[in-house]
Tab-separated table of C-alpha atoms and ligand atoms in Angstrom:
chain	number	residue	atom	x	y	z
V	1	UNK	CA	16.685	11.962	-26.542
V	2	UNK	CA	13.344	12.003	-24.522
V	3	UNK	CA	12.842	15.046	-22.301
V	4	UNK	CA	10.953	13.262	-19.663
V	5	UNK	CA	12.527	12.976	-16.587
V	6	UNK	CA	13.196	9.876	-15.799
V	7	UNK	CA	12.991	7.597	-12.744
V	8	UNK	CA	16.192	6.495	-13.944
V	9	UNK	CA	18.948	8.616	-15.254
V	10	UNK	CA	20.181	6.003	-17.350
V	11	UNK	CA	17.131	3.939	-18.495
V	12	UNK	CA	14.098	5.307	-20.359
V	13	UNK	CA	11.925	2.340	-20.407
V	14	UNK	CA	9.407	1.302	-22.992
V	15	UNK	CA	6.883	3.061	-24.785
V	16	UNK	CA	3.624	1.565	-23.892
V	17	UNK	CA	1.508	2.565	-26.830
V	18	UNK	CA	-1.975	0.562	-25.472
V	19	UNK	CA	-3.807	-1.485	-22.775
V	20	UNK	CA	-6.239	-3.722	-22.263
V	21	UNK	CA	-8.057	-6.607	-19.719
V	22	UNK	CA	-4.689	-8.349	-17.745
V	23	UNK	CA	-1.700	-7.001	-20.950
V	24	UNK	CA	0.298	-3.709	-21.658
V	25	UNK	CA	1.428	-3.937	-25.219
V	26	UNK	CA	4.350	-1.531	-25.934
V	27	UNK	CA	5.726	0.400	-28.826
V	28	UNK	CA	7.738	-2.310	-30.591
V	29	UNK	CA	4.718	-4.291	-30.293
V	30	UNK	CA	5.672	-6.786	-27.352
V	31	UNK	CA	3.233	-7.638	-24.316
V	32	UNK	CA	3.447	-8.362	-21.303
V	33	UNK	CA	1.624	-9.332	-18.766
V	34	UNK	CA	0.264	-6.974	-15.607
V	35	UNK	CA	0.996	-9.170	-12.417
V	36	UNK	CA	1.700	-6.397	-10.668
V	37	UNK	CA	-0.957	-3.323	-11.598
V	38	UNK	CA	2.127	-1.664	-11.931
V	39	UNK	CA	2.178	-1.307	-8.131
V	40	UNK	CA	-0.588	-2.686	-6.838
V	41	UNK	CA	-2.805	-0.378	-8.438
V	42	UNK	CA	-5.098	-1.804	-11.817
V	43	UNK	CA	-7.508	-3.661	-9.451
V	44	UNK	CA	-9.826	-4.610	-12.573
V	45	UNK	CA	-6.773	-4.301	-15.826
V	46	UNK	CA	-7.122	-2.249	-18.390
V	47	UNK	CA	-9.885	-0.502	-20.334
V	48	UNK	CA	-12.777	-1.617	-18.377
V	49	UNK	CA	-15.669	-0.183	-20.097
V	50	UNK	CA	-17.373	0.576	-17.343
V	51	UNK	CA	-15.022	2.509	-15.844
V	52	UNK	CA	-14.292	4.573	-19.709
V	53	UNK	CA	-17.466	5.432	-19.910
V	54	UNK	CA	-18.226	6.702	-16.467
V	55	UNK	CA	-15.369	8.597	-16.999
V	56	UNK	CA	-16.041	10.111	-20.586
V	57	UNK	CA	-19.474	10.804	-19.275
V	58	UNK	CA	-18.536	12.877	-16.643
V	59	UNK	CA	-15.705	14.425	-18.642
V	60	UNK	CA	-19.072	15.594	-21.076
V	61	UNK	CA	-20.796	16.652	-17.873
V	62	UNK	CA	-18.811	18.770	-15.415
V	63	UNK	CA	-14.998	17.809	-15.513
V	64	UNK	CA	-13.151	20.037	-12.573
V	65	UNK	CA	-15.372	22.113	-10.181
V	66	UNK	CA	-13.428	23.980	-7.344
V	67	UNK	CA	-14.005	22.357	-3.695
V	68	UNK	CA	-13.915	25.706	-2.344
V	69	UNK	CA	-16.856	26.893	-4.550
V	70	UNK	CA	-19.167	23.698	-4.777
V	71	UNK	CA	-19.090	20.061	-4.325
V	72	UNK	CA	-20.776	17.034	-6.820
V	73	UNK	CA	-22.953	14.565	-7.273
V	74	UNK	CA	-20.367	12.521	-7.980
V	75	UNK	CA	-17.842	13.240	-5.059
V	76	UNK	CA	-21.196	12.637	-2.773
V	77	UNK	CA	-22.094	9.526	-3.801
V	78	UNK	CA	-18.510	7.920	-4.424
V	79	UNK	CA	-18.712	9.493	-0.381
V	80	UNK	CA	-22.021	7.616	0.731
V	81	UNK	CA	-20.621	4.283	-1.779
V	82	UNK	CA	-17.187	4.213	1.066
V	83	UNK	CA	-18.988	5.655	3.691
V	84	UNK	CA	-21.533	2.803	3.127
V	85	UNK	CA	-18.510	-0.282	2.865
V	86	UNK	CA	-16.260	1.114	5.250
V	87	UNK	CA	-15.094	-0.177	9.321
V	88	UNK	CA	-17.921	0.913	11.577
V	89	UNK	CA	-17.926	4.529	12.530
V	90	UNK	CA	-16.563	5.555	9.812
V	91	UNK	CA	-18.485	8.836	8.408
V	92	UNK	CA	-16.908	10.816	6.062
V	93	UNK	CA	-14.065	10.628	3.194
V	94	UNK	CA	-11.751	13.217	2.187
V	95	UNK	CA	-10.552	13.143	-1.376
V	96	UNK	CA	-6.867	13.551	-2.557
V	97	UNK	CA	-5.182	12.848	-5.914
V	98	UNK	CA	-2.686	9.775	-4.144
V	99	UNK	CA	-1.391	7.560	-1.470
V	100	UNK	CA	1.054	9.922	-0.585
V	101	UNK	CA	-1.203	13.087	-0.030
V	102	UNK	CA	-3.005	10.989	1.635
V	103	UNK	CA	-0.895	10.507	3.513
V	104	UNK	CA	-0.048	13.138	4.620
V	105	UNK	CA	-3.967	14.882	5.397
V	106	UNK	CA	-4.297	11.700	8.293
V	107	UNK	CA	-1.311	13.287	9.495
V	108	UNK	CA	-2.190	16.871	9.776
V	109	UNK	CA	-6.526	15.280	10.334
V	110	UNK	CA	-4.233	14.327	13.589
V	111	UNK	CA	-2.762	17.069	14.969
V	112	UNK	CA	-5.557	18.973	14.607
V	113	UNK	CA	-7.980	16.518	15.444
V	114	UNK	CA	-5.409	17.489	19.336
V	115	UNK	CA	-5.359	20.344	19.195
V	116	UNK	CA	-9.414	20.841	18.360
V	117	UNK	CA	-9.607	19.325	21.294
V	118	UNK	CA	-7.478	20.686	23.997
V	119	UNK	CA	-4.604	18.921	23.772
V	120	UNK	CA	-1.982	20.496	21.858
V	121	UNK	CA	0.700	18.642	23.913
V	122	UNK	CA	0.449	15.645	21.579
V	123	UNK	CA	3.444	15.536	18.662
V	124	UNK	CA	4.793	12.535	18.238
V	125	UNK	CA	3.834	10.164	15.525
V	126	UNK	CA	5.089	6.382	16.347
V	127	UNK	CA	5.463	4.168	12.925
V	128	UNK	CA	7.339	1.022	11.698
V	129	UNK	CA	11.165	0.180	10.523
V	130	UNK	CA	10.737	-1.284	6.773
V	131	UNK	CA	7.434	0.282	6.387
V	132	UNK	CA	6.017	2.992	3.440
V	133	UNK	CA	3.641	5.483	3.354
V	134	UNK	CA	4.693	8.113	-0.040
V	135	UNK	CA	7.419	10.333	-0.799
V	136	UNK	CA	5.622	13.400	0.045
V	137	UNK	CA	8.490	14.582	3.399
V	138	UNK	CA	6.304	13.979	5.983
V	139	UNK	CA	4.944	10.406	4.608
V	140	UNK	CA	8.388	9.975	4.358
V	141	UNK	CA	9.309	11.435	7.867
V	142	UNK	CA	6.816	7.952	9.209
V	143	UNK	CA	8.377	5.787	6.188
V	144	UNK	CA	10.522	3.681	7.541
V	145	UNK	CA	12.246	2.853	4.837
V	146	UNK	CA	16.311	4.023	6.030
V	147	UNK	CA	17.566	3.949	1.811
V	148	UNK	CA	14.324	6.222	0.410
V	149	UNK	CA	15.218	8.222	4.351
V	150	UNK	CA	18.835	9.008	3.926
V	151	UNK	CA	19.156	11.716	2.042
V	152	UNK	CA	15.778	13.691	3.236
V	153	UNK	CA	16.919	12.712	6.808
V	154	UNK	CA	17.409	16.663	8.351
V	155	UNK	CA	14.826	17.823	6.456
V	156	UNK	CA	12.671	15.079	8.134
V	157	UNK	CA	10.164	15.943	11.884
V	158	UNK	CA	11.289	13.195	14.042
V	159	UNK	CA	9.493	9.626	13.908
V	160	UNK	CA	10.202	6.787	16.021
V	161	UNK	CA	9.931	3.630	14.148
V	162	UNK	CA	9.215	0.326	16.554
V	163	UNK	CA	9.418	-2.902	14.619
V	164	UNK	CA	7.915	-4.076	11.541
V	165	UNK	CA	5.720	-7.608	12.047
V	166	UNK	CA	8.341	-9.583	9.538
V	167	UNK	CA	7.184	-13.155	10.936
V	168	UNK	CA	9.479	-15.046	8.535
V	169	UNK	CA	12.680	-13.047	10.193
V	170	UNK	CA	11.335	-11.606	13.673
V	171	UNK	CA	10.358	-14.718	15.226
V	172	UNK	CA	12.094	-16.764	17.388
V	173	UNK	CA	12.884	-20.155	16.665
V	174	UNK	CA	10.510	-20.914	20.523
V	175	UNK	CA	8.606	-18.815	20.014
V	176	UNK	CA	4.092	-18.321	18.453
V	177	UNK	CA	3.285	-16.424	16.517
V	178	UNK	CA	0.712	-14.863	19.132
V	179	UNK	CA	3.864	-14.106	21.642
V	180	UNK	CA	5.720	-12.103	19.186
V	181	UNK	CA	2.881	-10.646	18.285
V	182	UNK	CA	2.884	-9.756	21.716
V	183	UNK	CA	6.580	-8.775	21.854
V	184	UNK	CA	6.048	-6.934	19.712
V	185	UNK	CA	3.075	-4.816	21.335
V	186	UNK	CA	5.271	-4.075	24.510
V	187	UNK	CA	7.623	-3.253	22.090
V	188	UNK	CA	5.408	-0.590	21.471
V	189	UNK	CA	4.018	-0.047	24.771
V	190	UNK	CA	7.616	0.927	25.428
V	191	UNK	CA	8.593	3.759	22.515
V	192	UNK	CA	4.773	5.058	24.758
V	193	UNK	CA	6.410	5.050	27.190
V	194	UNK	CA	9.421	6.989	26.487
V	195	UNK	CA	7.943	9.558	24.689
V	196	UNK	CA	4.989	10.084	27.471
V	197	UNK	CA	1.928	8.524	26.353
V	198	UNK	CA	0.268	12.245	25.907
V	199	UNK	CA	2.763	13.262	24.336
V	200	UNK	CA	1.797	10.837	21.105
V	201	UNK	CA	-0.490	11.838	18.552
V	202	UNK	CA	-0.896	8.473	16.733
V	203	UNK	CA	0.534	4.965	15.708
V	204	UNK	CA	0.785	4.193	11.697
V	205	UNK	CA	0.770	1.342	9.863
V	206	UNK	CA	0.685	-0.459	7.014
V	207	UNK	CA	-2.451	-3.390	7.468
V	208	UNK	CA	-0.479	-5.654	5.317
V	209	UNK	CA	3.052	-4.042	4.479
V	210	UNK	CA	3.854	-3.803	0.816
V	211	UNK	CA	6.370	-2.146	-1.427
V	212	UNK	CA	9.328	-2.129	1.060
V	213	UNK	CA	8.910	-5.333	2.443
V	214	UNK	CA	6.735	-7.879	0.439
V	215	UNK	CA	3.300	-8.509	1.586
V	216	UNK	CA	4.308	-8.586	5.235
V	217	UNK	CA	1.500	-10.024	6.952
V	218	UNK	CA	0.362	-9.533	10.811
V	219	UNK	CA	0.772	-11.780	13.097
V	220	UNK	CA	-2.858	-13.242	14.962
V	221	UNK	CA	-3.723	-10.865	18.088
V	222	UNK	CA	-1.048	-7.913	16.791
V	223	UNK	CA	-3.264	-5.448	15.247
V	224	UNK	CA	-6.247	-6.274	17.954
V	225	UNK	CA	-3.078	-5.269	21.394
V	226	UNK	CA	-2.048	-2.115	19.045
V	227	UNK	CA	-5.944	-0.807	18.864
V	228	UNK	CA	-6.800	-1.910	22.480
V	229	UNK	CA	-3.017	-0.156	23.486
V	230	UNK	CA	-4.144	2.686	21.419
V	231	UNK	CA	-7.374	3.251	23.414
V	232	UNK	CA	-6.433	2.625	25.850
V	233	UNK	CA	-3.432	6.265	25.741
V	234	UNK	CA	-5.782	7.964	23.855
V	235	UNK	CA	-3.548	7.793	20.795
V	236	UNK	CA	-5.299	7.948	17.161
V	237	UNK	CA	-4.439	4.577	14.726
V	238	UNK	CA	-3.515	5.419	11.183
V	239	UNK	CA	-3.523	2.345	8.772
V	240	UNK	CA	-2.410	2.995	5.474
V	241	UNK	CA	-4.045	0.691	2.646
V	242	UNK	CA	-2.838	2.774	0.183
V	243	UNK	CA	-2.087	-0.895	-1.323
V	244	UNK	CA	-3.148	-3.836	0.505
V	245	UNK	CA	-6.475	-1.654	0.942
V	246	UNK	CA	-9.679	-1.690	-1.683
V	247	UNK	CA	-9.666	-5.378	-2.001
V	248	UNK	CA	-6.727	-6.670	-2.726
V	249	UNK	CA	-6.389	-8.904	-0.057
V	250	UNK	CA	-9.623	-10.511	-0.087
V	251	UNK	CA	-11.905	-8.155	2.127
V	252	UNK	CA	-12.515	-4.920	1.031
V	253	UNK	CA	-10.537	-3.142	4.139
V	254	UNK	CA	-6.970	-5.216	4.908
V	255	UNK	CA	-8.054	-4.698	8.729
V	256	UNK	CA	-11.635	-5.871	8.965
V	257	UNK	CA	-9.764	-9.579	8.390
V	258	UNK	CA	-8.335	-8.801	11.494
V	259	UNK	CA	-10.862	-7.280	13.506
V	260	UNK	CA	-9.553	-3.942	13.976
V	261	UNK	CA	-11.420	-0.314	13.551
V	262	UNK	CA	-8.660	2.283	12.792
V	263	UNK	CA	-9.342	6.163	14.041
V	264	UNK	CA	-7.863	6.740	10.313
V	265	UNK	CA	-8.850	4.268	7.188
V	266	UNK	CA	-6.204	5.850	4.054
V	267	UNK	CA	-6.722	4.169	0.668
V	268	UNK	CA	-5.622	5.499	-2.622
V	269	UNK	CA	-4.265	2.915	-5.554
V	270	UNK	CA	-7.606	0.448	-6.554
V	271	UNK	CA	-9.542	2.860	-5.455
V	272	UNK	CA	-9.764	4.849	-8.567
V	273	UNK	CA	-7.520	1.396	-10.428
V	274	UNK	CA	-5.267	3.570	-12.529
V	275	UNK	CA	-7.955	5.224	-14.094
V	276	UNK	CA	-8.092	8.246	-12.312
V	277	UNK	CA	-4.925	9.482	-9.573
V	278	UNK	CA	-7.232	9.520	-6.817
V	279	UNK	CA	-6.574	8.606	-2.869
V	280	UNK	CA	-9.028	9.016	0.816
V	281	UNK	CA	-8.874	9.483	3.868
V	282	UNK	CA	-11.909	7.390	5.963
V	283	UNK	CA	-12.285	8.834	8.971
V	284	UNK	CA	-14.186	8.260	12.338
V	285	UNK	CA	-16.826	10.163	13.298
V	286	UNK	CA	-15.531	11.508	16.799
V	287	UNK	CA	-12.399	13.577	14.425
V	288	UNK	CA	-15.295	15.362	12.171
V	289	UNK	CA	-17.375	16.162	14.830
V	290	UNK	CA	-13.806	17.558	16.865
V	291	UNK	CA	-13.373	19.957	13.438
V	292	UNK	CA	-16.971	21.259	13.411
V	293	UNK	CA	-17.557	21.678	17.208
V	294	UNK	CA	-13.804	23.211	16.703
V	295	UNK	CA	-12.484	25.796	14.261
V	296	UNK	CA	-14.762	24.657	11.368
V	297	UNK	CA	-12.327	23.495	9.178
V	298	UNK	CA	-9.860	20.579	8.740
V	299	UNK	CA	-7.040	23.370	7.241
V	300	UNK	CA	-5.867	21.580	4.754
V	301	UNK	CA	-6.751	21.035	0.858
V	302	UNK	CA	-5.155	20.873	-2.542
V	303	UNK	CA	-6.260	22.551	-6.632
V	304	UNK	CA	-7.994	18.916	-7.103
V	305	UNK	CA	-9.344	17.744	-3.979
V	306	UNK	CA	-12.343	15.596	-4.651
V	307	UNK	CA	-11.493	15.986	-8.722
V	308	UNK	CA	-14.964	15.332	-10.423
V	309	UNK	CA	-13.353	12.500	-13.106
V	310	UNK	CA	-11.350	11.304	-9.537
V	311	UNK	CA	-14.577	10.139	-8.456
V	312	UNK	CA	-16.578	8.972	-11.099
V	313	UNK	CA	-14.103	6.321	-12.377
V	314	UNK	CA	-13.635	5.347	-8.424
V	315	UNK	CA	-16.877	4.909	-8.154
V	316	UNK	CA	-17.766	2.523	-11.736
V	317	UNK	CA	-14.266	0.584	-9.989
V	318	UNK	CA	-16.383	0.710	-7.171
V	319	UNK	CA	-19.436	-0.673	-7.852
V	320	UNK	CA	-18.429	-2.577	-10.845
V	321	UNK	CA	-16.015	-4.972	-8.404
V	322	UNK	CA	-18.732	-4.797	-5.790
V	323	UNK	CA	-21.704	-6.050	-8.664
V	324	UNK	CA	-19.023	-8.719	-10.376
V	325	UNK	CA	-18.265	-10.369	-6.689
V	326	UNK	CA	-14.532	-9.555	-7.186
V	327	UNK	CA	-13.532	-9.338	-3.506
V	328	UNK	CA	-14.574	-13.405	-3.548
V	329	UNK	CA	-12.757	-13.208	-6.752
V	330	UNK	CA	-10.037	-12.203	-5.136
V	331	UNK	CA	-10.685	-14.518	-2.373
V	332	UNK	CA	-10.351	-17.901	-4.425
V	333	UNK	CA	-7.580	-16.257	-7.170
V	334	UNK	CA	-5.817	-15.672	-4.172
V	335	UNK	CA	-5.990	-18.855	-2.941
V	336	UNK	CA	-4.277	-20.459	-6.561
V	337	UNK	CA	-1.862	-17.823	-6.868
V	338	UNK	CA	-0.361	-19.008	-3.729
V	339	UNK	CA	-1.035	-22.831	-4.516
V	340	UNK	CA	0.841	-22.041	-7.616
V	341	UNK	CA	3.897	-20.164	-6.021
V	342	UNK	CA	4.161	-22.714	-3.470
V	343	UNK	CA	4.676	-25.211	-6.753
V	344	UNK	CA	7.097	-23.519	-8.474
V	345	UNK	CA	8.984	-21.965	-5.579
V	346	UNK	CA	8.021	-24.276	-1.888
V	347	UNK	CA	11.086	-26.079	-2.621
V	348	UNK	CA	13.193	-23.662	-4.405
V	349	UNK	CA	16.993	-22.798	-3.223
V	350	UNK	CA	16.637	-19.292	-3.191
V	351	UNK	CA	13.015	-18.566	-1.662
V	352	UNK	CA	13.297	-17.878	1.496
V	353	UNK	CA	9.573	-17.573	2.194
V	354	UNK	CA	6.211	-17.205	0.166
V	355	UNK	CA	4.246	-15.323	1.846
V	356	UNK	CA	0.916	-12.545	1.466
V	357	UNK	CA	-3.104	-12.338	1.251
V	358	UNK	CA	-5.665	-13.244	-1.607
V	359	UNK	CA	-3.917	-11.688	-4.578
V	360	UNK	CA	-1.043	-9.481	-3.163
V	361	UNK	CA	1.424	-12.677	-2.651
V	362	UNK	CA	5.481	-12.019	-2.322
V	363	UNK	CA	8.523	-14.451	-2.505
V	364	UNK	CA	12.031	-13.570	-0.707
V	365	UNK	CA	14.637	-14.516	-2.133
V	366	UNK	CA	17.840	-15.721	0.008
V	367	UNK	CA	20.890	-17.056	-0.783
V	368	UNK	CA	20.421	-19.720	1.056
V	369	UNK	CA	17.542	-21.343	2.894
V	370	UNK	CA	19.125	-22.101	5.698
V	371	UNK	CA	20.606	-18.884	7.613
V	372	UNK	CA	18.445	-17.045	5.394
V	373	UNK	CA	21.149	-15.313	4.410
V	374	UNK	CA	20.412	-12.087	1.828
V	375	UNK	CA	22.119	-12.165	-1.713
V	376	UNK	CA	24.875	-9.351	-1.383
V	377	UNK	CA	22.919	-5.710	-1.773
V	378	UNK	CA	25.982	-5.080	-5.179
V	379	UNK	CA	24.187	-8.413	-6.936
V	380	UNK	CA	20.684	-6.455	-7.346
V	381	UNK	CA	19.359	-9.213	-7.439
V	382	UNK	CA	15.296	-8.130	-7.018
V	383	UNK	CA	16.742	-5.382	-10.423
V	384	UNK	CA	17.936	-8.467	-12.744
V	385	UNK	CA	14.642	-9.963	-11.976
V	386	UNK	CA	12.750	-7.418	-13.171
V	387	UNK	CA	14.302	-6.963	-15.722
V	388	UNK	CA	14.524	-11.095	-16.674
V	389	UNK	CA	10.633	-11.009	-16.194
V	390	UNK	CA	10.354	-7.799	-18.429
V	391	UNK	CA	12.352	-9.511	-21.232
V	392	UNK	CA	9.903	-12.608	-20.873
V	393	UNK	CA	6.923	-10.188	-21.221
V	394	UNK	CA	6.031	-9.975	-17.715
V	395	UNK	CA	5.589	-7.069	-15.077
V	396	UNK	CA	6.693	-8.143	-11.503
V	397	UNK	CA	7.005	-5.331	-8.871
V	398	UNK	CA	10.593	-6.346	-6.799
V	399	UNK	CA	12.185	-4.354	-4.146
V	400	UNK	CA	15.851	-4.611	-2.953
V	401	UNK	CA	16.388	-3.200	1.420
V	402	UNK	CA	13.703	-5.711	2.272
V	403	UNK	CA	15.152	-6.879	5.498
V	404	UNK	CA	16.292	-3.012	6.375
V	405	UNK	CA	16.688	-1.061	3.403
V	406	UNK	CA	19.972	-2.354	2.283
V	407	UNK	CA	19.904	-6.204	2.465
V	408	UNK	CA	17.121	-8.892	1.492
V	409	UNK	CA	15.126	-8.479	-2.014
V	410	UNK	CA	10.800	-10.242	-2.391
V	411	UNK	CA	8.979	-9.805	-5.450
V	412	UNK	CA	5.580	-8.882	-4.952
V	413	UNK	CA	2.614	-9.778	-7.036
V	414	UNK	CA	-1.144	-7.903	-7.071
V	415	UNK	CA	-2.383	-9.437	-10.177
V	416	UNK	CA	-5.685	-7.370	-11.788
V	417	UNK	CA	-9.050	-9.242	-9.874
V	418	UNK	CA	-9.626	-10.337	-13.578
V	419	UNK	CA	-7.118	-13.036	-13.645
V	420	UNK	CA	-8.016	-16.015	-14.439
V	421	UNK	CA	-6.236	-19.752	-13.391
V	422	UNK	CA	-4.255	-19.516	-16.947
V	423	UNK	CA	-3.591	-15.914	-16.494
V	424	UNK	CA	-2.068	-17.483	-13.437
V	425	UNK	CA	-0.296	-20.017	-14.639
V	426	UNK	CA	1.026	-18.027	-17.413
V	427	UNK	CA	2.792	-15.078	-14.484
V	428	UNK	CA	3.344	-17.879	-12.049
V	429	UNK	CA	6.175	-20.189	-14.971
V	430	UNK	CA	7.428	-16.851	-16.426
V	431	UNK	CA	8.685	-15.654	-12.724
V	432	UNK	CA	10.078	-18.926	-12.749
V	433	UNK	CA	12.817	-18.408	-15.379
V	434	UNK	CA	12.873	-15.122	-14.457
V	435	UNK	CA	14.270	-15.948	-11.342
V	436	UNK	CA	16.515	-19.093	-12.158
V	437	UNK	CA	18.122	-16.714	-15.054
V	438	UNK	CA	18.292	-13.454	-12.739
V	439	UNK	CA	20.328	-16.445	-10.204
V	440	UNK	CA	22.555	-17.593	-12.180
V	441	UNK	CA	23.681	-15.068	-14.292
V	442	UNK	CA	25.082	-12.964	-11.017
V	443	UNK	CA	26.398	-16.374	-9.977
L	501	LIG	C1	1.195	2.225	1.809
L	501	LIG	C2	1.620	2.862	1.137
L	501	LIG	N1	1.568	4.458	1.494
L	501	LIG	C3	1.230	5.318	0.510
L	501	LIG	C4	1.922	4.875	-0.800
L	501	LIG	C5	2.427	5.962	-1.475
L	501	LIG	O1	1.216	6.243	-2.867
L	501	LIG	P1	1.387	7.280	-3.728
L	501	LIG	O2	2.435	6.907	-4.584
L	501	LIG	O3	0.268	7.322	-4.917
L	501	LIG	O4	1.808	8.897	-3.146
L	501	LIG	C6	2.079	4.008	-1.018
L	501	LIG	C7	2.708	3.719	-2.832
L	501	LIG	O5	3.499	2.392	-3.270
L	501	LIG	C8	1.988	2.943	-0.507
L	501	LIG	O6	2.432	1.965	-0.494
């Protein structure tokens, strides 16, 4: 019997024993092609020699030095690299150990910024329905997924949630994508007015929606409209790119493609590529300056912030992405993945939408393409697809509750940036078989 408290009480997952490149092997010798990087994490695949060497060298030199006593060369170099490649005005990086921690830190930075600058009345966050920002209490509070929030609701800070940018279901038939985006901006404006603009700290959003809704790309003009609105009211814009950032959508930061610069940019997952747990908040100079001119500190901290081995792994991952021109690969292979998905599922009776950007693509399952009616939640189609995929040696990231936390199913694909054409063929072939088997099993 396992003494690990696994994610599912009634299911012990297979034991992973080895991994290399695109594949993970379990203790029974079964090999799985990793088409989702775990949860959009393993951007370089598994066992990358350059990352392993960098980590080994760092462990031998110095594994850990608490940040209240020391900084390290490797943390400084990683911050230099992230600031060099960041959107305009970002001047510092704050390192933590994962996505939820990074979101928590961003929320607190935003609040402290207004305390430091004489606006302590600002206390509200606005975020979006169906978003996912992590499982710690602050991150869960800004998250908009009903199922994840429900039982913890009494513990969560109040947050206003506006509609997600979900074109497949949200845009009216007679509405252009641009008009839909502006309607969403108007909804946000109304929410700001209702709270009182001078009481709002920040708007929090995933640039491309990930885990809970499946690769929701913003419609043209939407995020620019959001940026203008926030700037007009002195409200901070926090973009959560924990899942969609660090190259996943074909630009280092997903917001680059939108022409939008956030005040706080949250990254994790692909930052360290799974080699070490690490996340970061990339911070605009004005915020850092407010701390420097005010209290002189960001009132936060954890034991493992700026961990030297985590920083070494992340620095190596980022250098490989740059050296090997992997952003161009993401763009090229992203098109290839999309083409294969369209050819396998474009006319599939149970696939209503194929969406995403770069190597961040999803299909949304429907019972009826004409009405977009989802499958009954009790069928747990997403879980069946995952099981059928695993049985075929394929790791994908399906999720239920796509539409409202209860209804809808999607499958997210986020393969490593090193995926070849033949890997993409295998992934989509196996996924098509898994989807058909799962749909047939519940019929
Ligand atoms: C957009 C986003 N933010 C935050 C998180 C939380 O990250 P972590 O699981 O590393 O705490 C996730 C995880 O999936 C995410 O997708």
